[in-house]
Amino acid sequence: MLGDPLFRNGVDWGDFAVMGVKVVVAFALLLVATMFMVWFERKFIADMQNRIGPNVAGPWGILQTFADGVKFFFKEDLRPANADPLVFRLAPYISAVTAFLAFSIVPIGGVFRDGGGETGTVTLFGKVTYLQVADPPIGILLLLAVSSIAVYGVMLAGWSSGSKYPLLGSVRASAQAISYEAALGMSVVAVVMLAGSLSTHDITAGQAGGVRTWYVLSAGIVPFVIFLIAATAEMNRPPFDLVEAEQELVGGFHTEYSSIRFALFFLAEFMNVVTMSAIMVTLFFGGPAGPVLFGMTWFWPTVWFFAKVLVFLAMFIWFRATLPRLRYDQLMNLGWKVLIPLALGWLLVRATILQVDEGTIDPVIAIIVGILAAGACFLLFTAALGAGDRAYERDQALQEERERSR
Amino acid sequence: MGYLNGFKVTFARLFEDRVTTEFPAEKRPKPVRFHGRHVLNRHEDGMEKCIGCELCAGVCPAKCIHVRGADNPLADPVSPGERYGFVYEINYLRCIHCDLCVEACPTEAITESKILEFSFTNRDDAIYTKDELVVDDEGRPRHQPWELWMEGEDEHLSGWMRATAPSGAAAFEGRVGWSGDLGHGVRSPERGQTGSEELDGDVENEPEAGR
């Protein structure tokens, strides 16, 4: 609610310096984390497939990503003859910049104490500040906004390539992103409702009272699961990687890209995995919350934060190793017919429980009205789905008839 | 929860052995009848077996063998017969290692070793000339600088041939059709289709597969 204490008493050059340091550190951190993620993914999925994975560049092949990155700079930069020159060049940067932006709202450290007051601050160069690049009042909305803009990167890349596979890939991407953005936002609302704020700092502060206050438990497990699935779809990770389904679309939207432009897409993709893991830790798993074991109180929260992020990174890789890609209609069904209704329904349930806890509603009335409303919703929902199915069958029958008469 | 069983499978894989062979450092054993690069064998007295008949070049489906025969110089004959292989070149950018040349050869002059890892970096190296193909004075293939050999890959060059070894034993050292090889001694022929029981008994009939 208070905002970053750094800016509370006017802005001087010291504040600029602190901001500069934070930006540079966050930038470097994210880049290193992304490089680590690429290596970690290759190594971990190799372990899950009885292979060895990269093992030549550096110890355990840890410099492999670096080597690949250097290689990309020296590759020929191709542009198809009928690609739109400006948009074709612009698209990778949209992807990369938005991937960077989303990370800026994540608090990566600071000791959060239970119960009001100034919390989660660190002292940098004699300035008291939060350990996050920015703490805008709109907070988590920035993530949703930025991840929507990231779709433009994919969309424009596919459209401007002047080639059919990228176009198909980007059309899939936009449809998928729009479908899952809704579920993603809806699951965030449950957390925002409990925290009473959109600011990521306040959301983290709301989970400082031990594991029981973490929103993964106090919001019920459902929003987290929905967020996890929707986020996986949002970043085009398997099993939702229809956007770049290698077997069908060559490489999806980035088929025509090469050299450093391709590297930017690649970077953005893995950066989104890191960012989404960080956001999930922030929203549901208490962010940097964790016990301070010995000394250095400001150090341990950051360690806990990255440990939690690492677990999520491993989980996304585990998904990729295990789950086969969804079919397109399954993807749409899951998004529209399962996740969105579930997220909406759970939001209502959780809101009612919240009101009952605060004593504004009588529990008996809440239960009766709730059951009636749930029944009505269920009937409406089934009716809607049934109507949709019937319309689909009618279409199919019509089409068959037309085929036969031809 | 049938949906989640797959996660168990992939997780269990983490603790299993790796199937990877780290290739250049470590090579998987090759099958005993592997078709590698060719060698040109020599008789026990050091004379070349090739008689320059060009049957190998004629049969080659990839047209990668170039042979020119010439009359043996009377003072210093290269091969025991009338003619010898004056030019013998194999282009390994074209060779498909089908072994038809080996089957066509009437004198068992050309056979295949198990050497396969030879990655030349220019076209001249890709064309093996007679100097590179003919075995050395011990009857071993000549090791070119760009070839990666594993132990044993230079053995059994002409000690076995699929068309003439009814027992199927590759490790047929000491016995081969009618010709002796440089470094390997004179060999008596293998008879019959059933293999060792018709033979004198000391023949190694075990394939080396699991080495």
Coordinates of C-alpha atoms in Angstrom, one line a residue:
Chain A
M1 CA 0.0 0.0 0.0
L2 CA 2.9 2.3 0.8
G3 CA 5.0 1.7 -2.3
D4 CA 8.7 1.5 -2.4
P5 CA 10.2 3.5 0.5
L6 CA 13.0 4.5 -1.8
F7 CA 10.9 7.2 -3.4
R8 CA 9.0 8.3 -0.3
N9 CA 11.1 11.4 0.5
G10 CA 11.7 12.8 -2.9
V11 CA 14.3 11.5 -5.4
D12 CA 18.0 12.2 -5.4
W13 CA 21.0 10.9 -7.3
G14 CA 21.5 8.1 -4.7
D15 CA 18.0 6.8 -5.6
F16 CA 18.9 6.8 -9.2
A17 CA 22.1 4.8 -8.4
V18 CA 20.1 2.3 -6.4
M19 CA 17.6 1.9 -9.2
G20 CA 20.4 1.5 -11.7
V21 CA 22.0 -1.2 -9.6
K22 CA 18.8 -3.0 -9.2
V23 CA 17.9 -2.9 -12.9
V24 CA 21.4 -4.1 -13.9
V25 CA 21.4 -6.9 -11.3
A26 CA 17.9 -8.1 -12.2
F27 CA 18.9 -8.0 -15.9
A28 CA 22.0 -10.0 -15.3
L29 CA 20.3 -12.3 -12.9
L30 CA 17.5 -13.1 -15.3
L31 CA 20.0 -13.7 -18.1
V32 CA 22.1 -16.1 -16.0
A33 CA 19.0 -17.8 -14.7
T34 CA 17.8 -18.3 -18.3
M35 CA 21.1 -19.6 -19.4
F36 CA 21.0 -22.0 -16.4
M37 CA 17.4 -23.0 -17.3
V38 CA 18.4 -23.9 -20.8
W39 CA 21.2 -26.0 -19.5
F40 CA 19.2 -27.4 -16.7
E41 CA 16.3 -28.4 -19.0
R42 CA 18.6 -30.2 -21.4
K43 CA 20.5 -32.0 -18.6
F44 CA 17.4 -32.9 -16.6
I45 CA 15.3 -34.1 -19.5
A46 CA 18.3 -36.1 -20.7
D47 CA 18.4 -37.8 -17.2
M48 CA 14.7 -38.6 -17.6
Q49 CA 15.4 -40.2 -21.0
N50 CA 18.4 -42.3 -20.0
R51 CA 20.7 -40.0 -21.8
I52 CA 23.6 -37.9 -20.7
G53 CA 22.9 -34.4 -22.2
P54 CA 25.4 -31.7 -22.8
N55 CA 28.7 -32.6 -21.2
V56 CA 31.5 -31.1 -23.2
A57 CA 31.5 -27.3 -22.7
G58 CA 32.7 -26.7 -19.1
P59 CA 32.0 -29.0 -16.1
W60 CA 28.9 -31.0 -16.8
G61 CA 28.4 -29.0 -19.9
I62 CA 27.3 -26.0 -17.9
L63 CA 28.7 -23.6 -20.5
Q64 CA 26.8 -25.2 -23.3
T65 CA 24.2 -22.4 -23.4
F66 CA 26.9 -19.8 -23.5
A67 CA 28.6 -21.6 -26.4
D68 CA 25.3 -21.8 -28.3
G69 CA 24.7 -18.1 -27.7
V70 CA 28.1 -17.2 -29.0
K71 CA 27.5 -19.4 -32.0
F72 CA 24.2 -17.7 -32.8
F73 CA 26.0 -14.3 -33.2
F74 CA 28.1 -15.8 -36.0
K75 CA 25.3 -17.4 -38.0
E76 CA 23.9 -15.9 -41.1
D77 CA 20.9 -13.7 -40.5
L78 CA 18.3 -14.7 -43.1
R79 CA 15.2 -12.9 -44.1
P80 CA 12.7 -14.4 -46.5
A81 CA 12.2 -12.3 -49.7
N82 CA 8.5 -11.7 -49.0
A83 CA 8.8 -11.0 -45.3
D84 CA 7.8 -7.6 -44.0
P85 CA 11.2 -6.1 -43.2
L86 CA 10.3 -3.8 -40.3
V87 CA 7.9 -6.1 -38.5
F88 CA 10.1 -9.1 -39.1
R89 CA 12.9 -7.3 -37.3
L90 CA 10.7 -5.9 -34.6
A91 CA 9.0 -9.1 -33.5
P92 CA 11.9 -10.8 -31.6
Y93 CA 12.5 -7.7 -29.6
I94 CA 8.9 -7.5 -28.5
S95 CA 9.2 -11.1 -27.3
A96 CA 12.5 -10.5 -25.5
V97 CA 11.6 -7.1 -23.9
T98 CA 8.3 -8.3 -22.5
A99 CA 10.0 -11.3 -21.1
F100 CA 12.4 -9.0 -19.3
L101 CA 9.7 -6.7 -18.1
A102 CA 7.6 -9.3 -16.4
F103 CA 10.4 -10.2 -14.1
S104 CA 10.7 -6.6 -12.8
I105 CA 7.7 -6.9 -10.4
V106 CA 9.0 -10.0 -8.6
P107 CA 10.4 -9.5 -5.1
I108 CA 13.4 -11.8 -5.0
G109 CA 14.4 -11.2 -1.4
G110 CA 14.0 -9.1 1.8
V111 CA 12.8 -10.3 5.2
F112 CA 9.0 -10.3 5.3
R113 CA 7.6 -10.2 8.8
D114 CA 4.0 -11.0 9.8
G115 CA 1.7 -8.1 10.7
G116 CA 1.8 -4.7 9.1
G117 CA 4.4 -2.0 9.1
E118 CA 7.5 -1.7 6.9
T119 CA 8.5 -5.2 5.8
G120 CA 10.5 -6.9 3.2
T121 CA 13.0 -4.1 2.9
V122 CA 16.7 -4.2 2.5
T123 CA 19.3 -1.4 2.8
L124 CA 21.3 -0.7 -0.3
F125 CA 24.0 2.0 -0.1
G126 CA 22.3 3.5 2.9
K127 CA 18.9 3.6 1.1
V128 CA 16.0 1.5 2.3
T129 CA 14.3 -0.2 -0.6
Y130 CA 12.4 -3.3 -1.7
L131 CA 14.4 -6.1 -3.4
Q132 CA 12.4 -5.8 -6.6
V133 CA 13.0 -3.6 -9.6
A134 CA 9.5 -2.0 -9.5
D135 CA 6.5 -2.2 -7.2
P136 CA 3.8 -0.6 -9.3
P137 CA 0.4 -0.2 -7.7
I138 CA -1.1 -2.3 -10.5
G139 CA 1.4 -5.0 -9.6
I140 CA 0.3 -8.4 -10.9
L141 CA -1.8 -6.7 -13.7
L142 CA 1.5 -5.7 -15.3
L143 CA 2.3 -9.4 -15.7
L144 CA -1.0 -10.1 -17.4
A145 CA -0.5 -7.0 -19.6
V146 CA 3.0 -7.8 -20.5
S147 CA 2.3 -11.5 -21.3
S148 CA -0.5 -10.3 -23.6
I149 CA 1.9 -8.0 -25.4
A150 CA 4.3 -10.9 -25.7
V151 CA 1.7 -12.6 -27.9
Y152 CA 2.2 -9.8 -30.4
G153 CA 5.8 -10.8 -30.7
V154 CA 4.7 -14.3 -31.7
M155 CA 1.8 -13.1 -33.8
L156 CA 3.8 -10.5 -35.7
A157 CA 6.8 -12.9 -36.2
G158 CA 4.5 -15.5 -37.7
W159 CA 2.6 -13.0 -39.9
S160 CA 5.6 -11.1 -41.1
S161 CA 7.6 -14.2 -42.1
G162 CA 5.6 -14.4 -45.3
S163 CA 5.5 -18.1 -45.0
K164 CA 2.7 -20.6 -44.2
Y165 CA 4.0 -22.6 -41.2
P166 CA 4.9 -19.6 -39.2
L167 CA 1.5 -18.1 -39.9
L168 CA -0.3 -21.2 -38.8
G169 CA 1.9 -21.4 -35.7
S170 CA 1.2 -17.8 -34.8
V171 CA -2.6 -18.2 -35.3
R172 CA -2.5 -21.1 -32.9
A173 CA -0.5 -19.0 -30.5
S174 CA -2.9 -16.1 -30.4
A175 CA -5.9 -18.3 -30.0
Q176 CA -4.2 -20.3 -27.2
A177 CA -2.9 -17.2 -25.4
I178 CA -6.3 -15.6 -25.5
S179 CA -8.0 -18.7 -24.2
Y180 CA -5.7 -19.2 -21.3
E181 CA -5.2 -15.6 -20.4
A182 CA -8.7 -15.6 -19.0
A183 CA -8.1 -18.6 -16.8
L184 CA -4.8 -17.2 -15.7
G185 CA -6.3 -13.9 -14.7
M186 CA -9.2 -15.5 -13.0
S187 CA -6.9 -17.7 -10.8
V188 CA -4.8 -14.6 -9.9
V189 CA -8.0 -12.9 -8.8
A190 CA -8.4 -15.3 -5.9
V191 CA -5.0 -14.4 -4.6
V192 CA -5.5 -10.7 -5.1
M193 CA -8.9 -11.0 -3.3
L194 CA -7.1 -12.5 -0.2
A195 CA -4.2 -10.1 -0.3
G196 CA -6.4 -7.1 -0.8
S197 CA -3.9 -5.6 -3.1
L198 CA -2.5 -6.0 -6.6
S199 CA 1.0 -5.2 -5.6
T200 CA 3.3 -8.2 -5.6
H201 CA 5.1 -6.8 -2.5
D202 CA 1.8 -6.7 -0.6
I203 CA 0.9 -10.2 -1.9
T204 CA 4.2 -11.5 -0.6
A205 CA 3.8 -9.6 2.7
G206 CA 0.4 -11.3 3.1
Q207 CA 2.1 -14.7 3.1
A208 CA 4.7 -14.0 5.8
G209 CA 3.0 -15.8 8.6
G210 CA 4.3 -19.3 7.9
V211 CA 3.3 -22.0 5.5
R212 CA -0.3 -22.0 6.5
T213 CA -0.7 -18.4 5.2
W214 CA 0.8 -19.2 1.8
Y215 CA -1.9 -18.6 -0.8
V216 CA -1.5 -22.1 -2.3
L217 CA -3.2 -23.4 0.9
S218 CA -5.3 -20.4 2.1
A219 CA -6.8 -19.8 -1.4
G220 CA -7.4 -23.5 -1.8
I221 CA -5.2 -25.6 -4.1
V222 CA -7.5 -24.9 -7.1
P223 CA -6.2 -21.4 -8.1
F224 CA -2.7 -22.7 -8.0
V225 CA -3.4 -25.7 -10.2
I226 CA -5.3 -23.5 -12.7
F227 CA -2.5 -21.0 -12.7
L228 CA 0.0 -23.7 -13.3
I229 CA -1.8 -25.2 -16.2
A230 CA -2.7 -21.8 -17.7
A231 CA 0.9 -20.6 -17.2
T232 CA 2.2 -23.7 -19.0
A233 CA -0.1 -22.9 -21.9
E234 CA 0.7 -19.2 -21.8
M235 CA 4.4 -19.9 -22.2
N236 CA 3.8 -22.5 -24.9
R237 CA 5.6 -25.2 -22.9
P238 CA 4.8 -28.8 -23.5
P239 CA 2.1 -30.3 -23.3
F240 CA 0.7 -27.0 -24.8
D241 CA 3.5 -26.3 -27.3
L242 CA 1.2 -26.5 -30.3
V243 CA 2.6 -23.1 -31.4
E244 CA 5.9 -24.7 -32.4
A245 CA 4.8 -28.3 -32.8
E246 CA 7.9 -29.5 -34.6
Q247 CA 6.2 -32.5 -36.2
E248 CA 3.4 -30.3 -37.8
L249 CA 4.7 -26.8 -38.2
V250 CA 8.4 -27.2 -38.7
G251 CA 9.3 -24.7 -36.0
G252 CA 6.1 -22.8 -35.6
F253 CA 6.3 -19.0 -35.6
H254 CA 10.1 -18.9 -35.6
T255 CA 10.6 -21.2 -38.6
E256 CA 12.0 -18.4 -40.8
Y257 CA 14.2 -16.9 -38.1
S258 CA 17.9 -17.6 -37.8
S259 CA 20.9 -16.2 -36.1
I260 CA 20.5 -13.8 -33.2
R261 CA 16.9 -13.1 -33.9
F262 CA 16.1 -16.7 -33.3
A263 CA 18.2 -16.6 -30.2
L264 CA 16.0 -13.8 -28.9
F265 CA 12.9 -15.9 -29.3
F266 CA 14.6 -18.8 -27.7
L267 CA 15.8 -16.5 -24.8
A268 CA 12.4 -15.1 -24.4
E269 CA 10.8 -18.5 -24.2
F270 CA 13.1 -19.7 -21.5
M271 CA 13.0 -16.4 -19.7
N272 CA 9.3 -16.7 -19.5
V273 CA 9.7 -20.1 -17.8
V274 CA 11.9 -18.5 -15.2
T275 CA 9.6 -15.5 -14.8
M276 CA 6.5 -17.6 -14.5
S277 CA 8.1 -19.8 -12.0
A278 CA 9.1 -16.7 -10.0
I279 CA 5.6 -15.3 -10.3
M280 CA 4.1 -18.6 -9.1
V281 CA 6.5 -18.6 -6.1
T282 CA 5.5 -15.0 -5.4
L283 CA 1.7 -15.6 -5.7
F284 CA 1.3 -18.9 -4.0
F285 CA 4.4 -20.0 -2.2
G286 CA 5.3 -17.0 0.0
G287 CA 8.0 -15.6 -2.3
P288 CA 11.2 -15.3 -0.3
A289 CA 9.6 -16.6 2.9
G290 CA 11.5 -19.2 4.7
P291 CA 13.5 -19.7 7.9
V292 CA 16.7 -17.8 8.5
L293 CA 19.1 -20.5 9.5
F294 CA 22.2 -18.6 10.6
G295 CA 23.6 -15.1 10.3
M296 CA 23.0 -12.8 7.3
T297 CA 19.3 -12.3 7.6
W298 CA 19.0 -10.5 4.3
F299 CA 20.7 -13.4 2.4
W300 CA 18.4 -16.3 3.3
P301 CA 15.1 -15.1 1.8
T302 CA 16.9 -14.8 -1.6
V303 CA 18.2 -18.3 -1.2
W304 CA 14.7 -19.6 -0.4
F305 CA 13.2 -17.8 -3.3
F306 CA 15.6 -19.3 -5.8
A307 CA 15.3 -22.7 -4.2
K308 CA 11.5 -22.5 -4.8
V309 CA 11.9 -21.3 -8.3
L310 CA 14.2 -24.2 -9.0
V311 CA 11.6 -26.6 -7.9
F312 CA 9.2 -25.1 -10.4
L313 CA 11.7 -25.1 -13.2
A314 CA 12.3 -28.8 -12.6
M315 CA 8.5 -29.3 -12.6
F316 CA 8.1 -27.7 -16.0
I317 CA 10.8 -30.0 -17.3
W318 CA 9.1 -32.9 -15.8
F319 CA 5.9 -31.9 -17.6
R320 CA 7.8 -31.8 -20.9
A321 CA 9.4 -35.2 -20.3
T322 CA 6.1 -36.8 -19.5
L323 CA 3.1 -35.3 -21.2
P324 CA 2.4 -35.7 -24.9
R325 CA 1.1 -32.7 -26.8
L326 CA -2.6 -31.9 -26.7
R327 CA -4.7 -31.9 -29.8
Y328 CA -6.0 -28.4 -30.7
D329 CA -9.6 -29.1 -29.8
Q330 CA -8.5 -30.7 -26.5
L331 CA -6.5 -27.6 -25.8
M332 CA -9.5 -25.3 -26.5
N333 CA -11.9 -27.6 -24.5
L334 CA -9.6 -27.6 -21.5
G335 CA -9.3 -23.9 -21.5
W336 CA -12.9 -22.8 -22.1
K337 CA -14.9 -25.7 -20.8
V338 CA -12.9 -26.7 -17.8
L339 CA -10.4 -24.1 -16.5
I340 CA -12.4 -20.9 -16.9
P341 CA -15.7 -22.2 -15.3
L342 CA -13.6 -23.9 -12.6
A343 CA -11.7 -20.7 -11.9
L344 CA -14.9 -18.6 -11.9
G345 CA -16.7 -21.1 -9.6
W346 CA -13.8 -21.4 -7.2
L347 CA -13.5 -17.6 -7.1
L348 CA -17.2 -17.3 -6.0
V349 CA -16.8 -20.1 -3.4
R350 CA -13.6 -18.6 -2.0
A351 CA -15.2 -15.1 -1.9
T352 CA -18.2 -16.5 0.0
I353 CA -15.9 -18.3 2.5
L354 CA -14.0 -15.0 3.0
Q355 CA -17.3 -13.1 3.7
V356 CA -18.5 -15.9 6.1
D357 CA -15.1 -15.7 7.9
E358 CA -15.5 -12.0 8.3
G359 CA -19.0 -12.4 9.6
T360 CA -20.8 -10.3 7.0
I361 CA -22.9 -13.3 5.8
D362 CA -24.7 -16.0 7.7
P363 CA -23.1 -19.3 6.9
V364 CA -26.5 -21.1 6.5
I365 CA -27.8 -18.6 4.0
A366 CA -24.5 -18.7 2.2
I367 CA -24.7 -22.5 1.9
I368 CA -28.3 -22.5 0.7
V369 CA -27.8 -19.7 -1.8
G370 CA -24.6 -21.3 -2.9
I371 CA -26.1 -24.6 -3.6
L372 CA -29.0 -23.0 -5.5
A373 CA -26.6 -20.9 -7.5
A374 CA -24.2 -23.8 -8.2
G375 CA -27.2 -25.9 -9.4
A376 CA -28.4 -23.1 -11.7
C377 CA -24.9 -22.5 -13.0
F378 CA -24.4 -26.2 -13.7
L379 CA -27.7 -26.5 -15.6
L380 CA -26.9 -23.4 -17.7
F381 CA -23.4 -24.7 -18.3
T382 CA -24.5 -28.1 -19.4
A383 CA -27.2 -26.5 -21.6
A384 CA -24.7 -24.3 -23.2
L385 CA -22.3 -27.2 -23.9
G386 CA -25.1 -29.3 -25.2
A387 CA -26.2 -26.6 -27.5
G388 CA -22.7 -26.3 -28.8
D389 CA -22.3 -30.0 -29.3
R390 CA -25.6 -30.1 -31.2
A391 CA -24.6 -27.2 -33.4
Y392 CA -21.4 -29.0 -34.1
E393 CA -23.1 -32.2 -35.0
R394 CA -25.5 -30.3 -37.3
D395 CA -22.6 -28.8 -39.1
Q396 CA -21.0 -32.2 -39.5
A397 CA -24.2 -33.7 -40.9
L398 CA -24.6 -30.8 -43.3
Q399 CA -21.1 -31.1 -44.5
E400 CA -21.4 -34.9 -45.0
E401 CA -24.6 -34.3 -47.0
R402 CA -22.9 -31.8 -49.1
E403 CA -20.0 -34.2 -49.7
R404 CA -22.4 -36.9 -50.7
S405 CA -24.4 -34.8 -53.1
R406 CA -21.3 -33.6 -54.8
Chain B
M1 CA -5.1 -41.4 -10.9
G2 CA -4.2 -42.9 -14.2
Y3 CA -3.3 -39.5 -15.6
L4 CA -0.4 -39.1 -13.3
N5 CA 1.2 -42.6 -13.9
G6 CA 3.4 -41.1 -16.6
F7 CA 5.1 -38.9 -14.1
K8 CA 6.2 -41.9 -12.2
V9 CA 7.7 -43.5 -15.3
T10 CA 9.8 -40.4 -16.1
F11 CA 10.8 -39.9 -12.5
A12 CA 12.0 -43.5 -12.3
R13 CA 14.2 -42.9 -15.4
L14 CA 16.3 -40.5 -13.3
F15 CA 17.8 -43.4 -11.4
E16 CA 18.4 -45.7 -14.3
D17 CA 21.6 -46.3 -16.2
R18 CA 22.4 -44.1 -19.2
V19 CA 22.3 -45.8 -22.5
T20 CA 24.6 -43.2 -24.2
T21 CA 27.9 -44.3 -25.7
E22 CA 30.2 -41.3 -25.6
F23 CA 31.3 -41.8 -29.2
P24 CA 34.7 -40.5 -30.0
A25 CA 36.0 -41.4 -26.6
E26 CA 34.3 -44.8 -26.5
K27 CA 33.0 -46.9 -29.3
R28 CA 30.5 -49.7 -29.4
P29 CA 31.8 -53.0 -30.6
K30 CA 30.9 -53.7 -34.2
P31 CA 29.2 -56.8 -35.6
V32 CA 31.8 -59.3 -36.8
R33 CA 30.7 -59.0 -40.4
F34 CA 30.7 -55.2 -40.4
H35 CA 31.4 -53.5 -43.8
G36 CA 34.1 -50.9 -43.2
R37 CA 36.7 -49.5 -45.5
H38 CA 38.5 -51.8 -47.9
V39 CA 42.0 -53.2 -47.9
L40 CA 43.9 -54.8 -50.7
N41 CA 45.5 -58.0 -49.5
R42 CA 48.8 -59.5 -50.4
H43 CA 50.1 -63.0 -50.7
E44 CA 52.4 -64.5 -48.1
D45 CA 55.4 -63.8 -50.2
G46 CA 54.5 -60.1 -50.3
M47 CA 53.0 -60.1 -53.8
E48 CA 49.8 -58.3 -54.3
K49 CA 46.7 -60.4 -54.9
C50 CA 45.0 -58.0 -57.2
I51 CA 45.3 -59.1 -60.8
G52 CA 43.7 -55.9 -62.3
C53 CA 40.7 -57.8 -63.7
E54 CA 38.3 -54.9 -62.9
L55 CA 35.5 -57.2 -61.8
C56 CA 35.1 -55.1 -58.7
A57 CA 34.8 -51.9 -60.7
G58 CA 32.3 -53.6 -62.9
V59 CA 30.1 -54.9 -60.2
C60 CA 30.2 -51.7 -58.0
P61 CA 26.7 -50.2 -57.9
A62 CA 28.0 -46.8 -56.8
K63 CA 30.7 -46.7 -59.5
C64 CA 33.2 -45.7 -56.9
I65 CA 36.0 -48.1 -57.8
H66 CA 38.5 -47.2 -60.5
V67 CA 40.9 -49.9 -61.6
R68 CA 43.4 -50.1 -64.4
G69 CA 45.4 -53.3 -64.9
A70 CA 48.8 -53.6 -66.5
D71 CA 51.2 -56.3 -67.5
N72 CA 53.5 -57.4 -64.7
P73 CA 57.0 -56.2 -65.3
L74 CA 59.0 -59.4 -66.0
A75 CA 62.0 -58.3 -63.9
D76 CA 60.0 -57.3 -60.8
P77 CA 56.5 -58.7 -60.9
V78 CA 53.9 -57.1 -58.5
S79 CA 51.5 -60.0 -58.5
P80 CA 52.0 -63.7 -59.2
G81 CA 49.9 -63.7 -62.4
E82 CA 50.2 -62.1 -65.7
R83 CA 48.6 -58.8 -64.8
Y84 CA 48.4 -56.6 -61.8
G85 CA 46.3 -53.7 -60.5
F86 CA 48.3 -50.7 -61.8
V87 CA 45.8 -48.1 -60.6
Y88 CA 43.4 -48.9 -57.8
E89 CA 41.2 -46.1 -56.3
I90 CA 38.1 -46.2 -54.2
N91 CA 36.1 -43.0 -53.8
Y92 CA 34.6 -43.1 -50.3
L93 CA 32.3 -40.2 -51.0
R94 CA 30.4 -42.7 -53.2
C95 CA 31.1 -46.1 -51.7
I96 CA 28.0 -47.6 -50.0
H97 CA 29.9 -50.5 -48.4
C98 CA 27.7 -53.1 -50.0
D99 CA 30.6 -55.6 -50.2
L100 CA 29.7 -56.6 -53.8
C101 CA 33.3 -56.0 -54.8
V102 CA 34.5 -58.4 -52.2
E103 CA 32.2 -61.1 -53.5
A104 CA 33.2 -60.4 -57.1
C105 CA 36.9 -60.6 -56.5
P106 CA 38.3 -63.9 -57.9
T107 CA 41.5 -63.7 -55.8
E108 CA 40.2 -62.4 -52.5
A109 CA 42.4 -59.3 -53.1
I110 CA 39.8 -56.8 -51.9
T111 CA 38.2 -57.3 -48.5
E112 CA 36.6 -55.0 -46.0
S113 CA 37.9 -54.2 -42.6
K114 CA 35.8 -53.0 -39.7
I115 CA 37.2 -49.5 -39.9
L116 CA 34.5 -47.0 -40.5
E117 CA 35.3 -43.8 -38.6
F118 CA 37.3 -42.0 -41.2
S119 CA 36.3 -38.4 -41.6
F120 CA 38.5 -36.8 -44.2
T121 CA 38.3 -33.1 -44.7
N122 CA 39.0 -32.9 -48.4
R123 CA 38.2 -34.7 -51.6
D124 CA 41.7 -36.0 -52.1
D125 CA 41.6 -37.8 -48.8
A126 CA 38.2 -39.3 -49.7
I127 CA 39.7 -41.1 -52.7
Y128 CA 41.9 -43.9 -51.3
T129 CA 44.6 -44.8 -53.7
K130 CA 46.6 -48.0 -53.9
D131 CA 49.2 -46.7 -51.5
E132 CA 46.6 -46.4 -48.8
L133 CA 44.6 -49.5 -49.5
V134 CA 47.3 -52.2 -49.8
V135 CA 48.1 -53.8 -46.5
D136 CA 51.5 -53.2 -44.9
D137 CA 54.3 -55.7 -44.5
E138 CA 52.6 -57.4 -41.5
G139 CA 49.4 -57.8 -43.4
R140 CA 47.7 -55.0 -41.5
P141 CA 45.8 -52.1 -43.0
R142 CA 47.6 -48.8 -43.1
H143 CA 46.4 -46.3 -40.5
Q144 CA 45.6 -43.0 -42.1
P145 CA 45.8 -39.9 -40.0
W146 CA 42.1 -39.2 -40.2
E147 CA 41.0 -42.6 -39.3
L148 CA 39.8 -43.5 -35.8
W149 CA 40.5 -47.1 -35.0
M150 CA 39.3 -49.3 -32.2
E151 CA 41.2 -52.3 -31.1
G152 CA 40.5 -55.3 -33.3
E153 CA 39.0 -53.4 -36.2
D154 CA 42.0 -54.1 -38.3
E155 CA 41.7 -57.9 -37.8
H156 CA 40.0 -60.6 -39.8
L157 CA 40.6 -58.7 -43.1
S158 CA 40.5 -61.7 -45.3
G159 CA 40.4 -64.6 -42.8
W160 CA 36.7 -64.8 -43.5
M161 CA 34.4 -64.0 -46.4
R162 CA 30.6 -64.5 -46.3
A163 CA 30.6 -66.2 -49.6
T164 CA 33.3 -68.7 -48.8
A165 CA 32.9 -69.5 -45.0
P166 CA 30.0 -71.9 -44.6
S167 CA 30.3 -72.0 -40.9
G168 CA 29.8 -68.3 -40.6
A169 CA 32.7 -67.9 -38.3
A170 CA 34.4 -64.5 -38.7
A171 CA 37.4 -65.4 -36.5
F172 CA 38.6 -67.8 -39.1
E173 CA 42.3 -67.2 -38.6
G174 CA 44.4 -69.9 -40.2
R175 CA 41.9 -71.1 -42.6
V176 CA 40.6 -69.6 -45.8
G177 CA 39.8 -70.9 -49.3
W178 CA 42.9 -71.5 -51.3
S179 CA 45.1 -68.5 -50.8
G180 CA 47.5 -67.5 -48.1
D181 CA 47.7 -64.0 -46.8
L182 CA 50.7 -61.9 -45.9
G183 CA 51.1 -62.2 -42.1
H184 CA 48.4 -64.8 -41.7
G185 CA 49.9 -68.0 -43.1
V186 CA 48.6 -70.6 -45.4
R187 CA 45.1 -71.7 -44.6
S188 CA 43.3 -74.9 -45.5
P189 CA 39.9 -74.6 -46.9
E190 CA 36.7 -74.8 -44.9
R191 CA 34.4 -77.5 -46.2
G192 CA 30.7 -78.1 -46.1
Q193 CA 27.8 -76.1 -44.9
T194 CA 27.5 -77.4 -41.3
G195 CA 30.7 -75.9 -40.1
S196 CA 33.0 -77.2 -37.5
E197 CA 32.0 -80.9 -37.2
E198 CA 33.4 -81.4 -40.7
L199 CA 36.5 -79.6 -39.8
D200 CA 39.6 -80.7 -37.9
G201 CA 38.1 -79.4 -34.7
D202 CA 40.4 -76.6 -33.6
V203 CA 38.6 -74.0 -35.5
E204 CA 37.3 -71.1 -33.5
N205 CA 33.7 -71.1 -34.5
E206 CA 32.5 -68.6 -31.9
P207 CA 31.4 -65.3 -33.3
E208 CA 32.9 -62.4 -31.5
A209 CA 29.6 -60.5 -31.1
G210 CA 29.6 -59.8 -27.4
R211 CA 33.1 -58.6 -27.2

